[in-house]
mmCIF file of C-alpha atoms in Angstrom:
data_model
loop_
_atom_site.group_PDB
_atom_site.id
_atom_site.type_symbol
_atom_site.label_atom_id
_atom_site.label_comp_id
_atom_site.label_asym_id
_atom_site.label_seq_id
_atom_site.Cartn_x
_atom_site.Cartn_y
_atom_site.Cartn_z
ATOM 1 C CA MET A 119 -7.336 27.611 12.909
ATOM 2 C CA ALA A 120 -7.386 23.869 12.336
ATOM 3 C CA ASP A 121 -6.026 21.483 14.936
ATOM 4 C CA VAL A 122 -4.328 19.508 12.174
ATOM 5 C CA VAL A 123 -3.345 20.058 8.545
ATOM 6 C CA VAL A 124 -2.813 16.805 6.650
ATOM 7 C CA VAL A 125 -0.680 17.251 3.541
ATOM 8 C CA GLY A 126 -1.669 14.572 1.040
ATOM 9 C CA ALA A 127 -5.068 13.255 -0.027
ATOM 10 C CA GLY A 128 -3.975 9.713 -0.799
ATOM 11 C CA VAL A 129 -5.238 6.824 1.263
ATOM 12 C CA VAL A 130 -2.689 7.350 4.077
ATOM 13 C CA GLY A 131 -3.530 11.047 4.383
ATOM 14 C CA ALA A 132 -7.219 10.190 4.184
ATOM 15 C CA ALA A 133 -6.854 7.682 7.023
ATOM 16 C CA CYS A 134 -4.980 10.242 9.140
ATOM 17 C CA ALA A 135 -7.763 12.755 8.527
ATOM 18 C CA TYR A 136 -10.494 10.208 9.267
ATOM 19 C CA PHE A 137 -9.105 9.016 12.592
ATOM 20 C CA ALA A 138 -8.035 12.492 13.731
ATOM 21 C CA ALA A 139 -11.503 13.859 12.986
ATOM 22 C CA ARG A 140 -13.128 10.892 14.720
ATOM 23 C CA ALA A 141 -10.982 11.744 17.761
ATOM 24 C CA GLY A 142 -12.558 15.211 17.856
ATOM 25 C CA LEU A 143 -9.825 17.214 16.136
ATOM 26 C CA SER A 144 -10.571 19.803 13.457
ATOM 27 C CA VAL A 145 -8.815 18.718 10.270
ATOM 28 C CA THR A 146 -7.898 20.323 6.948
ATOM 29 C CA VAL A 147 -6.581 18.118 4.139
ATOM 30 C CA VAL A 148 -4.582 19.785 1.363
ATOM 31 C CA ASP A 149 -3.249 18.331 -1.869
ATOM 32 C CA ARG A 150 -1.849 19.925 -5.000
ATOM 33 C CA GLY A 151 -3.891 17.468 -7.073
ATOM 34 C CA PRO A 152 -7.225 15.698 -6.647
ATOM 35 C CA VAL A 153 -7.926 12.942 -4.131
ATOM 36 C CA ALA A 154 -5.845 9.788 -4.743
ATOM 37 C CA ALA A 155 -3.987 11.332 -7.673
ATOM 38 C CA GLY A 156 -0.591 9.884 -6.713
ATOM 39 C CA THR A 157 0.481 6.423 -5.602
ATOM 40 C CA THR A 158 -2.982 5.540 -4.274
ATOM 41 C CA GLY A 159 -4.574 5.961 -7.686
ATOM 42 C CA ALA A 160 -1.965 3.713 -9.305
ATOM 43 C CA GLY A 161 -2.212 0.779 -6.894
ATOM 44 C CA GLU A 162 -3.989 -2.557 -6.945
ATOM 45 C CA GLY A 163 -5.540 -2.117 -3.509
ATOM 46 C CA ASN A 164 -3.543 -4.856 -1.752
ATOM 47 C CA LEU A 165 -4.242 -5.455 1.942
ATOM 48 C CA LEU A 166 -1.585 -8.051 2.706
ATOM 49 C CA VAL A 167 -0.213 -9.757 5.779
ATOM 50 C CA SER A 168 1.206 -12.657 3.752
ATOM 51 C CA ASP A 169 4.210 -10.793 2.334
ATOM 52 C CA LYS A 170 5.616 -9.530 5.636
ATOM 53 C CA GLU A 171 8.165 -11.218 7.854
ATOM 54 C CA PRO A 172 7.600 -11.227 11.638
ATOM 55 C CA GLY A 173 8.503 -7.841 13.046
ATOM 56 C CA PRO A 174 7.195 -4.283 13.344
ATOM 57 C CA GLU A 175 5.706 -4.041 9.831
ATOM 58 C CA LEU A 176 3.734 -7.264 10.284
ATOM 59 C CA GLU A 177 2.401 -5.975 13.623
ATOM 60 C CA LEU A 178 1.316 -2.811 11.838
ATOM 61 C CA ALA A 179 -0.296 -4.860 9.053
ATOM 62 C CA LEU A 180 -2.281 -6.996 11.480
ATOM 63 C CA LEU A 181 -3.597 -3.924 13.301
ATOM 64 C CA SER A 182 -4.514 -2.385 9.966
ATOM 65 C CA ASN A 183 -6.165 -5.568 8.755
ATOM 66 C CA GLY A 184 -8.599 -5.487 11.638
ATOM 67 C CA LEU A 185 -9.289 -1.793 11.115
ATOM 68 C CA TRP A 186 -10.021 -2.311 7.410
ATOM 69 C CA ARG A 187 -12.667 -4.852 8.353
ATOM 70 C CA GLU A 188 -14.274 -2.302 10.657
ATOM 71 C CA LEU A 189 -14.063 0.416 8.003
ATOM 72 C CA ALA A 190 -15.761 -1.898 5.518
ATOM 73 C CA GLY A 191 -18.970 -0.894 7.270
ATOM 74 C CA LEU A 192 -18.651 2.515 5.589
ATOM 75 C CA GLY A 193 -19.247 0.766 2.273
ATOM 76 C CA GLY A 194 -18.568 2.078 -1.179
ATOM 77 C CA PHE A 195 -14.977 0.999 -1.748
ATOM 78 C CA GLU A 196 -15.233 -2.656 -2.832
ATOM 79 C CA PHE A 197 -13.725 -4.296 0.229
ATOM 80 C CA GLU A 198 -13.106 -7.959 -0.686
ATOM 81 C CA PRO A 199 -11.891 -10.291 2.086
ATOM 82 C CA LYS A 200 -11.036 -12.960 -0.483
ATOM 83 C CA GLY A 201 -7.698 -14.158 0.871
ATOM 84 C CA GLY A 202 -4.360 -14.595 -0.815
ATOM 85 C CA LEU A 203 -2.796 -17.695 -2.365
ATOM 86 C CA VAL A 204 1.003 -17.707 -2.510
ATOM 87 C CA VAL A 205 2.361 -20.420 -4.825
ATOM 88 C CA ALA A 206 5.758 -22.059 -5.231
ATOM 89 C CA GLY A 207 7.210 -23.557 -8.402
ATOM 90 C CA THR A 208 9.715 -25.887 -6.745
ATOM 91 C CA PRO A 209 9.900 -27.948 -3.545
ATOM 92 C CA GLU A 210 12.792 -25.792 -2.336
ATOM 93 C CA VAL A 211 10.799 -22.584 -2.682
ATOM 94 C CA LEU A 212 7.802 -24.258 -1.045
ATOM 95 C CA ASP A 213 9.971 -25.229 1.952
ATOM 96 C CA ALA A 214 11.087 -21.608 2.377
ATOM 97 C CA LEU A 215 7.498 -20.387 2.012
ATOM 98 C CA THR A 216 6.306 -22.890 4.620
ATOM 99 C CA LEU A 217 8.977 -21.789 7.082
ATOM 100 C CA LEU A 218 7.921 -18.165 6.644
ATOM 101 C CA ALA A 219 4.255 -19.057 7.182
ATOM 102 C CA LYS A 220 5.084 -20.884 10.405
ATOM 103 C CA ALA A 221 7.036 -17.889 11.679
ATOM 104 C CA GLN A 222 4.175 -15.559 10.751
ATOM 105 C CA ALA A 223 1.705 -17.786 12.605
ATOM 106 C CA GLY A 224 3.485 -16.957 15.855
ATOM 107 C CA ALA A 225 2.539 -13.310 15.274
ATOM 108 C CA GLY A 226 -1.130 -14.074 14.621
ATOM 109 C CA VAL A 227 -1.217 -14.696 10.875
ATOM 110 C CA GLU A 228 -3.711 -17.331 9.748
ATOM 111 C CA HIS A 229 -2.533 -19.694 7.033
ATOM 112 C CA THR A 230 -3.295 -23.044 5.424
ATOM 113 C CA ALA A 231 -0.756 -25.232 3.624
ATOM 114 C CA VAL A 232 -2.019 -26.185 0.149
ATOM 115 C CA SER A 233 -0.740 -29.290 -1.634
ATOM 116 C CA PRO A 234 -0.464 -29.465 -5.447
ATOM 117 C CA SER A 235 -3.609 -31.613 -5.601
ATOM 118 C CA GLU A 236 -5.531 -29.044 -3.536
ATOM 119 C CA LEU A 237 -4.561 -26.000 -5.629
ATOM 120 C CA PRO A 238 -7.367 -26.475 -8.221
ATOM 121 C CA GLY A 239 -9.910 -26.265 -5.409
ATOM 122 C CA TYR A 240 -8.674 -22.738 -4.724
ATOM 123 C CA GLU A 241 -7.998 -21.686 -8.322
ATOM 124 C CA PRO A 242 -9.357 -24.013 -11.039
ATOM 125 C CA HIS A 243 -7.499 -22.217 -13.839
ATOM 126 C CA LEU A 244 -4.096 -22.210 -12.131
ATOM 127 C CA THR A 245 -1.291 -24.069 -13.891
ATOM 128 C CA ARG A 246 -0.746 -27.625 -12.635
ATOM 129 C CA ASP A 247 3.039 -27.171 -12.787
ATOM 130 C CA LEU A 248 3.445 -26.044 -9.161
ATOM 131 C CA ALA A 249 4.862 -27.608 -6.019
ATOM 132 C CA GLY A 250 2.145 -26.232 -3.743
ATOM 133 C CA GLY A 251 1.357 -23.068 -1.868
ATOM 134 C CA VAL A 252 0.037 -21.358 1.237
ATOM 135 C CA PHE A 253 -3.377 -19.721 1.587
ATOM 136 C CA TYR A 254 -3.673 -16.607 3.759
ATOM 137 C CA SER A 255 -7.298 -15.945 4.723
ATOM 138 C CA GLN A 256 -6.606 -12.433 6.100
ATOM 139 C CA ASP A 257 -5.391 -10.994 2.786
ATOM 140 C CA ALA A 258 -7.941 -8.727 1.143
ATOM 141 C CA GLN A 259 -8.419 -6.047 -1.486
ATOM 142 C CA VAL A 260 -10.068 -2.633 -1.817
ATOM 143 C CA GLN A 261 -10.548 -0.151 -4.627
ATOM 144 C CA PRO A 262 -7.959 2.343 -3.343
ATOM 145 C CA MET A 263 -9.249 5.550 -4.932
ATOM 146 C CA LEU A 264 -12.741 4.922 -3.600
ATOM 147 C CA ALA A 265 -11.309 4.034 -0.193
ATOM 148 C CA ALA A 266 -9.430 7.336 0.070
ATOM 149 C CA ALA A 267 -12.477 9.318 -1.020
ATOM 150 C CA ARG A 268 -14.778 7.545 1.427
ATOM 151 C CA LEU A 269 -12.431 8.044 4.381
ATOM 152 C CA ILE A 270 -12.256 11.781 3.740
ATOM 153 C CA GLN A 271 -15.993 11.929 3.151
ATOM 154 C CA HIS A 272 -16.645 10.266 6.518
ATOM 155 C CA ALA A 273 -14.108 12.337 8.475
ATOM 156 C CA PRO A 274 -16.439 14.452 10.671
ATOM 157 C CA GLY A 275 -16.140 18.128 9.832
ATOM 158 C CA ALA A 276 -12.921 17.735 7.823
ATOM 159 C CA THR A 277 -12.167 20.345 5.161
ATOM 160 C CA LEU A 278 -10.672 19.198 1.837
ATOM 161 C CA ARG A 279 -8.675 21.674 -0.265
ATOM 162 C CA THR A 280 -7.358 20.332 -3.569
ATOM 163 C CA GLY A 281 -5.249 22.259 -6.060
ATOM 164 C CA VAL A 282 -3.247 23.696 -3.159
ATOM 165 C CA THR A 283 0.549 23.354 -3.172
ATOM 166 C CA VAL A 284 2.485 23.554 0.077
ATOM 167 C CA THR A 285 5.486 25.839 -0.344
ATOM 168 C CA GLY A 286 6.785 25.979 3.224
ATOM 169 C CA PHE A 287 5.932 25.851 6.897
ATOM 170 C CA LEU A 288 4.777 28.418 9.408
ATOM 171 C CA ARG A 289 7.033 28.454 12.464
ATOM 172 C CA ASP A 290 7.008 29.790 15.992
ATOM 173 C CA HIS A 291 10.724 29.577 16.732
ATOM 174 C CA ASP A 292 11.481 25.884 15.987
ATOM 175 C CA ARG A 293 7.876 24.712 16.255
ATOM 176 C CA VAL A 294 5.773 24.028 13.150
ATOM 177 C CA THR A 295 2.496 25.962 13.376
ATOM 178 C CA GLY A 296 0.983 25.401 9.949
ATOM 179 C CA VAL A 297 1.803 25.477 6.245
ATOM 180 C CA ARG A 298 2.447 28.103 3.626
ATOM 181 C CA THR A 299 0.758 27.425 0.291
ATOM 182 C CA ASP A 300 0.352 29.025 -3.090
ATOM 183 C CA LYS A 301 -3.206 29.858 -1.967
ATOM 184 C CA GLY A 302 -2.238 31.426 1.362
ATOM 185 C CA ASP A 303 -1.154 30.387 4.838
ATOM 186 C CA ILE A 304 -3.008 27.714 6.824
ATOM 187 C CA PRO A 305 -2.224 27.897 10.551
ATOM 188 C CA ALA A 306 -2.650 24.716 12.576
ATOM 189 C CA GLY A 307 -1.688 23.100 15.827
ATOM 190 C CA ALA A 308 0.131 20.309 13.976
ATOM 191 C CA VAL A 309 0.987 19.221 10.437
ATOM 192 C CA VAL A 310 0.975 15.639 9.138
ATOM 193 C CA ASN A 311 3.274 14.839 6.220
ATOM 194 C CA ALA A 312 1.388 12.227 4.176
ATOM 195 C CA ALA A 313 2.694 13.330 0.786
ATOM 196 C CA GLY A 314 3.692 9.884 -0.476
ATOM 197 C CA THR A 315 6.652 9.857 -2.842
ATOM 198 C CA TRP A 316 7.037 13.620 -2.329
ATOM 199 C CA SER A 317 7.263 13.322 1.462
ATOM 200 C CA GLY A 318 11.037 13.741 1.395
ATOM 201 C CA GLU A 319 10.717 17.038 -0.456
ATOM 202 C CA LEU A 320 8.030 18.215 1.960
ATOM 203 C CA ALA A 321 10.176 17.273 4.960
ATOM 204 C CA ALA A 322 13.069 19.230 3.455
ATOM 205 C CA LEU A 323 10.911 22.369 3.537
ATOM 206 C CA ALA A 324 10.879 21.939 7.315
ATOM 207 C CA GLY A 325 14.636 21.428 7.375
ATOM 208 C CA VAL A 326 14.559 17.686 8.120
ATOM 209 C CA HIS A 327 15.837 14.741 6.091
ATOM 210 C CA LEU A 328 13.748 11.752 4.973
ATOM 211 C CA PRO A 329 15.374 9.530 2.297
ATOM 212 C CA ILE A 330 12.159 8.629 0.465
ATOM 213 C CA LEU A 331 12.583 7.732 -3.207
ATOM 214 C CA PRO A 332 10.118 6.743 -5.942
ATOM 215 C CA ARG A 333 10.075 3.076 -6.990
ATOM 216 C CA ARG A 334 8.175 2.574 -10.246
ATOM 217 C CA GLY A 335 5.731 -0.236 -10.862
ATOM 218 C CA PHE A 336 3.501 -1.205 -13.808
ATOM 219 C CA ILE A 337 0.101 -2.893 -13.834
ATOM 220 C CA LEU A 338 -1.746 -4.499 -16.744
ATOM 221 C CA VAL A 339 -5.551 -4.575 -16.893
ATOM 222 C CA THR A 340 -7.331 -7.187 -18.998
ATOM 223 C CA GLU A 341 -10.686 -7.033 -20.695
ATOM 224 C CA PRO A 342 -13.565 -8.133 -18.419
ATOM 225 C CA ILE A 343 -13.491 -11.911 -18.000
ATOM 226 C CA SER A 344 -16.300 -13.878 -16.403
ATOM 227 C CA GLY A 345 -16.080 -17.341 -14.923
ATOM 228 C CA ARG A 346 -18.786 -19.951 -14.730
ATOM 229 C CA LEU A 347 -22.043 -19.219 -12.937
ATOM 230 C CA GLY A 348 -20.894 -15.764 -11.926
ATOM 231 C CA VAL A 349 -17.815 -17.039 -10.052
ATOM 232 C CA PRO A 350 -14.765 -14.887 -10.864
ATOM 233 C CA LEU A 351 -12.217 -16.481 -13.171
ATOM 234 C CA ILE A 352 -9.558 -15.773 -10.523
ATOM 235 C CA ARG A 353 -11.017 -16.086 -7.056
ATOM 236 C CA HIS A 354 -8.224 -14.886 -4.782
ATOM 237 C CA LYS A 355 -5.182 -12.691 -4.830
ATOM 238 C CA VAL A 356 -2.557 -15.013 -6.337
ATOM 239 C CA TYR A 357 1.157 -14.390 -6.390
ATOM 240 C CA THR A 358 4.423 -16.257 -6.533
ATOM 241 C CA ALA A 359 6.745 -16.629 -3.561
ATOM 242 C CA ALA A 360 9.297 -14.504 -5.442
ATOM 243 C CA TYR A 361 7.128 -11.456 -4.727
ATOM 244 C CA VAL A 362 8.137 -11.528 -1.050
ATOM 245 C CA THR A 363 11.800 -11.425 -2.056
ATOM 246 C CA ASP A 364 11.197 -8.571 -4.499
ATOM 247 C CA VAL A 365 9.448 -6.488 -1.841
ATOM 248 C CA ALA A 366 12.493 -6.779 0.428
ATOM 249 C CA SER A 367 15.023 -6.143 -2.344
ATOM 250 C CA ASP A 368 17.304 -3.103 -2.224
ATOM 251 C CA SER A 369 18.142 -3.288 -5.930
ATOM 252 C CA ALA A 370 17.544 -0.247 -8.083
ATOM 253 C CA GLY A 371 17.211 -2.517 -11.110
ATOM 254 C CA LEU A 372 14.087 -4.218 -12.386
ATOM 255 C CA SER A 373 12.451 -6.998 -10.411
ATOM 256 C CA ALA A 374 9.159 -8.523 -11.494
ATOM 257 C CA SER A 375 7.057 -11.275 -9.965
ATOM 258 C CA ALA A 376 3.500 -12.223 -10.821
ATOM 259 C CA VAL A 377 0.638 -10.849 -8.718
ATOM 260 C CA ILE A 378 -2.741 -11.591 -10.271
ATOM 261 C CA GLU A 379 -6.293 -10.954 -9.125
ATOM 262 C CA GLY A 380 -9.767 -10.294 -10.394
ATOM 263 C CA THR A 381 -11.956 -7.275 -9.676
ATOM 264 C CA PRO A 382 -15.719 -6.870 -9.185
ATOM 265 C CA ALA A 383 -15.859 -5.390 -12.710
ATOM 266 C CA GLY A 384 -14.501 -8.642 -14.160
ATOM 267 C CA THR A 385 -11.128 -7.274 -15.209
ATOM 268 C CA VAL A 386 -7.925 -8.967 -14.093
ATOM 269 C CA LEU A 387 -5.060 -6.920 -12.634
ATOM 270 C CA ILE A 388 -1.534 -8.132 -13.352
ATOM 271 C CA GLY A 389 1.555 -6.868 -11.512
ATOM 272 C CA ALA A 390 4.069 -6.386 -10.043
ATOM 273 C CA SER A 391 7.278 -4.732 -11.169
ATOM 274 C CA ARG A 392 9.731 -2.634 -9.147
ATOM 275 C CA GLU A 393 12.561 -0.395 -10.303
ATOM 276 C CA ARG A 394 14.095 2.893 -9.214
ATOM 277 C CA VAL A 395 14.150 5.200 -12.227
ATOM 278 C CA GLY A 396 13.179 8.489 -10.604
ATOM 279 C CA PHE A 397 9.807 9.819 -11.749
ATOM 280 C CA ASP A 398 10.193 8.505 -15.305
ATOM 281 C CA ARG A 399 6.710 7.527 -16.544
ATOM 282 C CA THR A 400 7.910 6.167 -19.892
ATOM 283 C CA THR A 401 6.034 2.978 -20.713
ATOM 284 C CA SER A 402 8.464 0.053 -20.718
ATOM 285 C CA ILE A 403 7.346 -2.586 -23.220
ATOM 286 C CA PRO A 404 9.899 -5.147 -21.937
ATOM 287 C CA VAL A 405 8.487 -4.812 -18.406
ATOM 288 C CA LEU A 406 4.928 -5.226 -19.669
ATOM 289 C CA GLU A 407 5.968 -8.287 -21.691
ATOM 290 C CA THR A 408 7.605 -9.801 -18.620
ATOM 291 C CA LEU A 409 4.483 -9.301 -16.515
ATOM 292 C CA ALA A 410 2.224 -10.725 -19.225
ATOM 293 C CA ARG A 411 4.459 -13.764 -19.683
ATOM 294 C CA GLN A 412 4.517 -14.447 -15.932
ATOM 295 C CA ALA A 413 0.725 -14.144 -15.755
ATOM 296 C CA VAL A 414 0.190 -16.619 -18.572
ATOM 297 C CA THR A 415 2.649 -19.044 -16.948
ATOM 298 C CA LEU A 416 0.505 -19.050 -13.805
ATOM 299 C CA PHE A 417 -2.860 -18.851 -15.569
ATOM 300 C CA PRO A 418 -2.646 -20.274 -19.119
ATOM 301 C CA VAL A 419 -6.293 -19.305 -19.665
ATOM 302 C CA LEU A 420 -5.148 -15.666 -19.885
ATOM 303 C CA ALA A 421 -3.089 -16.315 -23.022
ATOM 304 C CA ASP A 422 -5.895 -15.384 -25.427
ATOM 305 C CA ARG A 423 -7.278 -12.485 -23.381
ATOM 306 C CA ARG A 424 -6.657 -8.869 -24.285
ATOM 307 C CA VAL A 425 -4.959 -6.238 -22.189
ATOM 308 C CA ILE A 426 -7.073 -3.090 -22.475
ATOM 309 C CA ARG A 427 -4.780 -0.696 -20.633
ATOM 310 C CA THR A 428 -1.649 -0.355 -18.525
ATOM 311 C CA TYR A 429 -0.579 2.193 -15.965
ATOM 312 C CA CYS A 430 2.319 2.885 -13.660
ATOM 313 C CA GLY A 431 2.813 4.437 -10.265
ATOM 314 C CA PHE A 432 5.607 5.253 -7.842
ATOM 315 C CA ARG A 433 5.938 3.583 -4.465
ATOM 316 C CA PRO A 434 7.471 5.764 -1.717
ATOM 317 C CA TYR A 435 10.578 3.684 -0.959
ATOM 318 C CA CYS A 436 12.604 3.867 2.279
ATOM 319 C CA PRO A 437 16.059 2.240 2.430
ATOM 320 C CA ASP A 438 15.103 -0.003 5.379
ATOM 321 C CA HIS A 439 11.674 -0.888 3.915
ATOM 322 C CA LEU A 440 9.826 0.467 6.939
ATOM 323 C CA PRO A 441 7.437 3.418 6.856
ATOM 324 C CA VAL A 442 8.018 6.676 8.710
ATOM 325 C CA ILE A 443 5.353 7.168 11.374
ATOM 326 C CA GLY A 444 5.382 9.582 14.275
ATOM 327 C CA ALA A 445 6.342 12.991 15.608
ATOM 328 C CA ASP A 446 9.568 14.505 14.353
ATOM 329 C CA PRO A 447 11.655 15.779 17.299
ATOM 330 C CA ARG A 448 13.723 17.850 14.864
ATOM 331 C CA ALA A 449 10.651 19.949 14.002
ATOM 332 C CA PRO A 450 8.127 19.904 16.867
ATOM 333 C CA GLY A 451 4.578 20.010 15.581
ATOM 334 C CA LEU A 452 5.456 18.020 12.433
ATOM 335 C CA PHE A 453 4.280 14.415 12.183
ATOM 336 C CA HIS A 454 5.129 11.966 9.399
ATOM 337 C CA ALA A 455 2.941 9.260 7.872
ATOM 338 C CA CYS A 456 4.813 8.197 4.754
ATOM 339 C CA GLY A 457 7.372 5.856 3.187
ATOM 340 C CA HIS A 458 5.119 2.771 3.094
ATOM 341 C CA GLU A 459 6.420 1.709 -0.334
ATOM 342 C CA GLY A 460 3.883 -0.711 -1.884
ATOM 343 C CA ALA A 461 2.080 -1.419 1.389
ATOM 344 C CA GLY A 462 0.533 2.015 1.959
ATOM 345 C CA ILE A 463 -3.015 1.022 1.125
ATOM 346 C CA GLY A 464 -2.874 -1.961 3.441
ATOM 347 C CA LEU A 465 -1.166 -0.055 6.261
ATOM 348 C CA ALA A 466 -3.173 3.181 5.976
ATOM 349 C CA PRO A 467 -5.778 2.623 8.713
ATOM 350 C CA ALA A 468 -3.218 1.616 11.350
ATOM 351 C CA THR A 469 -1.020 4.558 10.383
ATOM 352 C CA GLY A 470 -3.925 6.995 10.624
ATOM 353 C CA HIS A 471 -5.130 5.507 13.883
ATOM 354 C CA LEU A 472 -1.680 5.719 15.491
ATOM 355 C CA ILE A 473 -1.050 9.264 14.253
ATOM 356 C CA ALA A 474 -4.427 10.334 15.629
ATOM 357 C CA ARG A 475 -3.534 8.923 19.040
ATOM 358 C CA LEU A 476 -0.242 10.825 19.021
ATOM 359 C CA LEU A 477 -1.998 14.032 17.983
ATOM 360 C CA GLY A 478 -4.432 13.607 20.855
ATOM 361 C CA GLY A 479 -1.695 12.935 23.392
ATOM 362 C CA ALA A 480 -2.579 9.257 23.872
ATOM 363 C CA ALA A 481 -0.117 6.384 23.915
ATOM 364 C CA PRO A 482 -0.130 4.265 20.726
ATOM 365 C CA GLU A 483 -0.823 0.523 20.979
ATOM 366 C CA LEU A 484 2.336 -0.351 19.049
ATOM 367 C CA ASP A 485 5.962 0.526 19.660
ATOM 368 C CA LEU A 486 6.640 3.197 17.050
ATOM 369 C CA SER A 487 10.396 3.380 17.601
ATOM 370 C CA PRO A 488 11.191 1.264 14.495
ATOM 371 C CA PHE A 489 9.293 3.849 12.417
ATOM 372 C CA ARG A 490 10.751 6.985 14.035
ATOM 373 C CA PRO A 491 11.512 9.801 11.564
ATOM 374 C CA GLU A 492 14.929 10.676 12.993
ATOM 375 C CA ARG A 493 16.347 7.173 12.434
ATOM 376 C CA PHE A 494 17.872 8.382 9.156
ATOM 377 C CA ALA A 495 19.620 11.413 10.655
ATOM 378 C CA ALA A 496 23.060 9.789 10.546
#
């Protein structure tokens, strides 16, 4: 019998498995699809502190940021500590961005104010029609599918079972003692729900409520583009200040704000859109046109470059924009690590680390009460 069954082989589940195994627990990871087949495989790999207001999520992001830098020693998942440049189109937006940066600094976020004349030194191809920006040195990027695979690979003794669908839970009275699957029962001392956008459905199998909904987003990928002397055409993660507002929005309708970055392969990734349309994967040409237009406005050099593919994914959205992390008192033995929306890749190591401490009976470094699963019971 395993000490822990982790349901979900995305990057959050992989981080839970990695840290639990490193803590000496025997771990089995199950997923109905392959590794990183859900939200993780449809993400850009953002590791951001810049888009979070002071509070519990920023504390989680800062813990995770340090852990990602330690995990970079594993290699093999394109960790790029390149920093993020947030730009403003008007003086009014720049003032609001500057106020946010100052508030974040009190929590430990490093930032540098960037004047319009200094912007070309950060991004030579950026439009000159900007009021300024803020550079965040702690922002980084990974290749998320590789990151998930490497974390599972380096989880000591962990067992990975793909193509296995969880159909229910084993119980001893009210306590969760494992999972039922279409391939047989898997008993365990505890179960971690890291099923991403399907975490609400998985929780329901245990008789508990989590209001996690899918929030669709599209990404465009350009042809490989090289800059001069091997320097990437776009050097940092660049996005507009409107992105922060979109992340915090409760609207079910479409919101889109430019997020642009290069990759080691030379391609440029262009996002980000958000809309709640269920699990509808229909390609939306108007959304793609909006993203392309915003990208060209920021980087006119992209106007004559080709988009070679697009894809979409579903962020696991919680109504209060905070993830669900911790033991569920309504179903003892069940732990949740889900609901991170678009920040799951960035927040995965801290989530896994904290879950592993709870599984081992140790006190977590952060106050997990803002993330408690039962907060939605009412």
